[in-house]
mmCIF file of C-alpha atoms in Angstrom:
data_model
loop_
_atom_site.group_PDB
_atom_site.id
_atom_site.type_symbol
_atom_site.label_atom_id
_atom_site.label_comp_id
_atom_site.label_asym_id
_atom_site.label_seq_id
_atom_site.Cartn_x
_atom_site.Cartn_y
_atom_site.Cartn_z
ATOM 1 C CA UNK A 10 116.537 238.804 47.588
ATOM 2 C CA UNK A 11 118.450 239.664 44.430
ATOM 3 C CA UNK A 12 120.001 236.960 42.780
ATOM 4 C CA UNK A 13 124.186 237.607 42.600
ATOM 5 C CA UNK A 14 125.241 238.450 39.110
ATOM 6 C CA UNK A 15 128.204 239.259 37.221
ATOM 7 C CA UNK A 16 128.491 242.691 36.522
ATOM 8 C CA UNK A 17 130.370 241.781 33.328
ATOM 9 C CA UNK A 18 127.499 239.284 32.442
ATOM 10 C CA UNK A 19 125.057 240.951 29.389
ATOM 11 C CA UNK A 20 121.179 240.956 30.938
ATOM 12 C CA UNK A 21 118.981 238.853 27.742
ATOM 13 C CA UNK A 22 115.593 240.029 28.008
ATOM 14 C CA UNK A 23 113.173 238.033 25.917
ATOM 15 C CA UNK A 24 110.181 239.311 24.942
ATOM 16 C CA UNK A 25 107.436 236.556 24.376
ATOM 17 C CA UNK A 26 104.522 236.170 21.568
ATOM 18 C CA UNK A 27 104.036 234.649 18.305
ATOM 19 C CA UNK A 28 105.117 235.436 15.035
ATOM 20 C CA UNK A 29 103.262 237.064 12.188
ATOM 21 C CA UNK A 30 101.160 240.462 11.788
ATOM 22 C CA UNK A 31 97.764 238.289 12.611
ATOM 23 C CA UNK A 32 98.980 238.400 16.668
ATOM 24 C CA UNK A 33 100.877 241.102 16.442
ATOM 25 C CA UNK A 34 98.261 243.360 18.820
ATOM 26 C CA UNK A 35 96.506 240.003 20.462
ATOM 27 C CA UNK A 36 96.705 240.102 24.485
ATOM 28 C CA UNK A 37 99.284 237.192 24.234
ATOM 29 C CA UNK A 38 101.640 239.327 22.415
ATOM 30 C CA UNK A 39 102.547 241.882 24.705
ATOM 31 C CA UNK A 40 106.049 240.876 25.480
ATOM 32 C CA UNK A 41 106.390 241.431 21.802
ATOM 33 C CA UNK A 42 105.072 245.415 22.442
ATOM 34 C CA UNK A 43 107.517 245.728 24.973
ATOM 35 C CA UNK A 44 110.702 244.482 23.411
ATOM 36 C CA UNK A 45 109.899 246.995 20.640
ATOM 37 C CA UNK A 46 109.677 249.620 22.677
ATOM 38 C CA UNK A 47 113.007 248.811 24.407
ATOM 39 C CA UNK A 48 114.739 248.143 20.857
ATOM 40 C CA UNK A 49 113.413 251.577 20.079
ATOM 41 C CA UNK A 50 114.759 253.438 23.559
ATOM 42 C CA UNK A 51 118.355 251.928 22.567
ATOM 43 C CA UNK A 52 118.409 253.001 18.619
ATOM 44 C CA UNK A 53 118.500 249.002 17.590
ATOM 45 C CA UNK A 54 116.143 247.419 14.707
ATOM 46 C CA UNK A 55 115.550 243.646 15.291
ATOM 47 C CA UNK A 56 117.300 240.614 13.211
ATOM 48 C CA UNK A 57 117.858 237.124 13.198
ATOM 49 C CA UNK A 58 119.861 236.259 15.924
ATOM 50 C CA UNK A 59 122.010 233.757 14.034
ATOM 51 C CA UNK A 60 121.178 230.201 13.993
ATOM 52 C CA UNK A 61 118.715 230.917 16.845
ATOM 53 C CA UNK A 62 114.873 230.865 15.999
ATOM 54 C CA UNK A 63 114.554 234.681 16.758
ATOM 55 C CA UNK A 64 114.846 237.906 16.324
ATOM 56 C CA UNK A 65 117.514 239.984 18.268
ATOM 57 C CA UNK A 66 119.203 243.403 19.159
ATOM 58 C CA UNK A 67 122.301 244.371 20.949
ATOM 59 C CA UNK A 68 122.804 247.433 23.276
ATOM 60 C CA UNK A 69 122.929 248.812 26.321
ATOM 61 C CA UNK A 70 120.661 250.175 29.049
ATOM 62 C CA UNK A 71 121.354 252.826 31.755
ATOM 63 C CA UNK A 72 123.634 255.800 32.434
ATOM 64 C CA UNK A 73 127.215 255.687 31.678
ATOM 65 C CA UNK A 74 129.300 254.232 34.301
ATOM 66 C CA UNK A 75 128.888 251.355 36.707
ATOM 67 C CA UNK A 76 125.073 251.272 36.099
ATOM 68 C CA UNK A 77 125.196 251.041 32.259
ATOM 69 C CA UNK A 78 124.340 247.335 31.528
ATOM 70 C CA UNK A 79 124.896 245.714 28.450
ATOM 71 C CA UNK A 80 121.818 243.803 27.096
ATOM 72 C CA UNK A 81 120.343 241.490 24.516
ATOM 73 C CA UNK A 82 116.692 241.810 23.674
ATOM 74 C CA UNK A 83 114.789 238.586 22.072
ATOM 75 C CA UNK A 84 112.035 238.144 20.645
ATOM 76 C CA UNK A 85 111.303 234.204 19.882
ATOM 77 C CA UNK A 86 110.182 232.815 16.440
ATOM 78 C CA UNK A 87 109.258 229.855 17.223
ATOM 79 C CA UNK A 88 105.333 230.489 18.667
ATOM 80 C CA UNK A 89 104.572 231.182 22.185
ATOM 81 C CA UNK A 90 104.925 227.304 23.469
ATOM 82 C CA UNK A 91 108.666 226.661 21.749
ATOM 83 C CA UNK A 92 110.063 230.111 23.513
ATOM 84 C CA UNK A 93 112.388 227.917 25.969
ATOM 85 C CA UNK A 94 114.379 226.483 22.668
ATOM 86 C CA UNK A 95 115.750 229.893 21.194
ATOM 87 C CA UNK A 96 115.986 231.674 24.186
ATOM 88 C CA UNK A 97 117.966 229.168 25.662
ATOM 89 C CA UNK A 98 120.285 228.525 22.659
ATOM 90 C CA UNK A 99 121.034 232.512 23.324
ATOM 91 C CA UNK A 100 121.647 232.334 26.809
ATOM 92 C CA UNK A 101 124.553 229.713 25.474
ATOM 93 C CA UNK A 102 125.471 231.961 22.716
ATOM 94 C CA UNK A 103 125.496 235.051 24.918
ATOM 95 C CA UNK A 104 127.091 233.424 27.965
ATOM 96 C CA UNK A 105 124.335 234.472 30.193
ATOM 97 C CA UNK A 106 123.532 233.448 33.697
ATOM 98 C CA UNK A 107 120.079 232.333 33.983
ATOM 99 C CA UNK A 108 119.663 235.232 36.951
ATOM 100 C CA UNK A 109 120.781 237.736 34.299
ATOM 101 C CA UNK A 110 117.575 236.442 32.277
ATOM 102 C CA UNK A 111 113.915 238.795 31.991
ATOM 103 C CA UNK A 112 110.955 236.955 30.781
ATOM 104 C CA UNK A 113 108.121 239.822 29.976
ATOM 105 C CA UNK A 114 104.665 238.067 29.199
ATOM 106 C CA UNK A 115 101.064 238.293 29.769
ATOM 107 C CA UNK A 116 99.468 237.413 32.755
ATOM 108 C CA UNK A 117 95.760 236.212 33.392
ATOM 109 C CA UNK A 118 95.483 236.394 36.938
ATOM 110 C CA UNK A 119 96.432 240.359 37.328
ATOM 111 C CA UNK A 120 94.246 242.800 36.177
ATOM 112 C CA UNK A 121 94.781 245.011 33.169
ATOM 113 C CA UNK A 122 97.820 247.606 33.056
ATOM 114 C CA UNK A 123 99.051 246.153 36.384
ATOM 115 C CA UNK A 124 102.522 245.261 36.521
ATOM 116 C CA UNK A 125 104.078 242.423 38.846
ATOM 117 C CA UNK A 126 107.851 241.818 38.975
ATOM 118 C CA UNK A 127 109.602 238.538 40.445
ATOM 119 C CA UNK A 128 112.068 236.182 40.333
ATOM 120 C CA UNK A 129 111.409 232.503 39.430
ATOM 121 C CA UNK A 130 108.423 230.452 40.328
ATOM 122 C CA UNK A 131 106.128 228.049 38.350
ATOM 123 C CA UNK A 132 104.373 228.852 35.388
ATOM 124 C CA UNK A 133 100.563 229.673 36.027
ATOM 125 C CA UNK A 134 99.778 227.446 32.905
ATOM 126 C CA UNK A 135 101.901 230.095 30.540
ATOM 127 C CA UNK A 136 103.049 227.781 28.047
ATOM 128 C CA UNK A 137 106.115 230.780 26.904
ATOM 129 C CA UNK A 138 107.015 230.666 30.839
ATOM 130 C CA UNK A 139 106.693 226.715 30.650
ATOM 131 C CA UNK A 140 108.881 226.062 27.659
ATOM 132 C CA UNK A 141 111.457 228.418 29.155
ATOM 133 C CA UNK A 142 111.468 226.736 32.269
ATOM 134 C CA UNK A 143 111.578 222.851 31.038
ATOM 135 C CA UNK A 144 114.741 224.375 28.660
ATOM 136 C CA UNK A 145 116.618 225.840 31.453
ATOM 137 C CA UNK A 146 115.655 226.354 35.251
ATOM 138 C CA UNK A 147 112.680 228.427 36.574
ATOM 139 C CA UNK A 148 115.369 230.988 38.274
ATOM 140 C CA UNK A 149 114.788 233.399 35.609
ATOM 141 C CA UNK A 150 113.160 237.109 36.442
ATOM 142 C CA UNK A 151 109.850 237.711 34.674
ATOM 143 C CA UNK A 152 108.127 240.604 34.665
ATOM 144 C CA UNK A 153 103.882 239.873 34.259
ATOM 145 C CA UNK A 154 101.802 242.307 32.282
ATOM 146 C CA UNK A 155 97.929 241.925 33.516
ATOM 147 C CA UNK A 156 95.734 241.397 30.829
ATOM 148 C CA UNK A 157 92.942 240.167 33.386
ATOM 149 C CA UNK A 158 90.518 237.045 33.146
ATOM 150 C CA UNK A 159 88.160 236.226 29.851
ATOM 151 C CA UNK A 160 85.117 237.439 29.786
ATOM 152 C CA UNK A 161 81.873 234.814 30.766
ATOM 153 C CA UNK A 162 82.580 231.411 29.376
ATOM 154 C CA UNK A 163 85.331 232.776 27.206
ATOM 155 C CA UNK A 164 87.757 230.122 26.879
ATOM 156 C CA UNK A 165 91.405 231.089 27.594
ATOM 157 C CA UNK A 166 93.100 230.184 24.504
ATOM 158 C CA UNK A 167 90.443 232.543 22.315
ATOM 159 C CA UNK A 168 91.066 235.023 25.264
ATOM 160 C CA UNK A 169 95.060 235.486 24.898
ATOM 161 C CA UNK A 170 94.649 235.305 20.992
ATOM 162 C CA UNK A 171 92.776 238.207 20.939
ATOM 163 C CA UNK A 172 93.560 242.142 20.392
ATOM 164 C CA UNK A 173 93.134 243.786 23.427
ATOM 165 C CA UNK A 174 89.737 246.029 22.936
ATOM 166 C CA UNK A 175 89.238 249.319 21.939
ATOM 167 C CA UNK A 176 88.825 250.545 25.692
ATOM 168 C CA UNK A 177 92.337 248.803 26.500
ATOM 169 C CA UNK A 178 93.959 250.042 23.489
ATOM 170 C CA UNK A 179 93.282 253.584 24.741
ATOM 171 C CA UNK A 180 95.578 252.937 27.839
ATOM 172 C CA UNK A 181 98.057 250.167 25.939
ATOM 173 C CA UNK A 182 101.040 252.863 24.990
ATOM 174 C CA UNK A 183 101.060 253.997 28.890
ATOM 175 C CA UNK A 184 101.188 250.693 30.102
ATOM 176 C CA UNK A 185 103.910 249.538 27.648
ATOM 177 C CA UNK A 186 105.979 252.018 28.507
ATOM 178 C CA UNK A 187 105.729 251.729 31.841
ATOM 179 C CA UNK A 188 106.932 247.905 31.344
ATOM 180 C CA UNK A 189 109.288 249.138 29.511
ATOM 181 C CA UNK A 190 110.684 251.408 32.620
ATOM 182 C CA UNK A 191 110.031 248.374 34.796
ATOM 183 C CA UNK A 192 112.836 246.026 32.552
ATOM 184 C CA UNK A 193 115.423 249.111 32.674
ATOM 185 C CA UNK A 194 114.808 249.650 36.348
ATOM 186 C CA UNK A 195 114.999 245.691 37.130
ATOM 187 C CA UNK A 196 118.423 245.268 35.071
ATOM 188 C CA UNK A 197 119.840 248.634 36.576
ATOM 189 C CA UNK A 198 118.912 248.662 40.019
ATOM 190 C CA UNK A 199 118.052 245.193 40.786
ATOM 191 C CA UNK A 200 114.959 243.048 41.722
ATOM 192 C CA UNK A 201 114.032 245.164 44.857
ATOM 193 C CA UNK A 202 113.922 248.699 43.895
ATOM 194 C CA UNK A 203 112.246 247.426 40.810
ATOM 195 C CA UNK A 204 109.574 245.749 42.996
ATOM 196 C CA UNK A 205 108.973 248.624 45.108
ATOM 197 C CA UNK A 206 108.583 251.200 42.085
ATOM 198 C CA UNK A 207 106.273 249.358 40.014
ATOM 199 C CA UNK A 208 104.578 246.609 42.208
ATOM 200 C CA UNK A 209 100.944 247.972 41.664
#
């Protein structure tokens, strides 16, 4: 069930990954991708969201009219396992409920390209989704990006540091864009019809 917002209420959607050109393509970084390619569909260029450890823009998403939401996109500065502190001093700053919040991360257990949209829950060991959770409440909507399981003995942490491969760089764009559709569809038409479009 959708969680009851204010229609006045701006949507934040923070992208998470870590700072610095050296993750910038890594698996763990493909919140990052996204938010780009949202800041990009709206005409904004990120900046320093005041005194908040991250990088912001300022827009709006959907058609004009009832539907056209006003929206913050984040992208933390603070490393993946300190993402709860800026995008919570935002939420503050912003005046944003924490239903009106969109976490978009990687996710181990799904496989590659395949999108999974809900609202709240526990972390699954993500320490962005942890942080967020311990700074706020876990009643936040996330939507998970597969980037599948390591390979052999492959231990996590190398796993989610990595780029994604040459194969899965050959399908990344299409993917990220259809995240990217997923957020707009989530904070314009809610939870459900979100689910049902892009639930793989």
């Amino acid at each position: 069930m959708d969680v009851t917002t204010d229609p006045s209420a701006p949507w934040l959607i923070a992208g998470l990954g870590n700072p610095g050109p050296e993750y910038a393509m890594n698996r763990h970084n493909v919140g990052f991708m996204v938010a780009d390619l949202l800041a990009e569909r709206i005409g904004g260029k990120f900046k320093r969201g005041g005194k908040a450890q991250a990088q912001v823009v300022e827009g709006r998403i959907g058609p004009p009219g009832p539907l056209n939401r006003r929206v913050v996109l984040v992208k933390p500065m603070s490393f993946m396992n300190l993402s709860g502190g800026p995008v919570n001093a935002l939420r503050d700053f912003y005046k944003v409920p924490v239903g009106n919040i969109v976490a978009v991360h990687d996710e181990l257990d799904i496989d590659y390209g395949v999108l999974r949209l809900k609202l709240g829950g526990g972390d699954n060991g993500h320490n962005g989704l942890k942080s967020m959770t311990k700074a706020m409440s876990s009643e936040y909507h996330r939507v998970r990006f597969g980037i599948g399981r390591p390979p052999g003995r492959m231990p996590v942490a190398d796993f989610v540091l990595k780029d994604f491969s040459s194969a899965e760089r050959k399908e990344l764009d299409y993917f990220v864009d259809r995240a990217a559709d997923a957020v707009e569809c989530l904070v314009i038409e809610g939870l459900e019809r979100a689910q049902s479009t892009y639930n793989s």
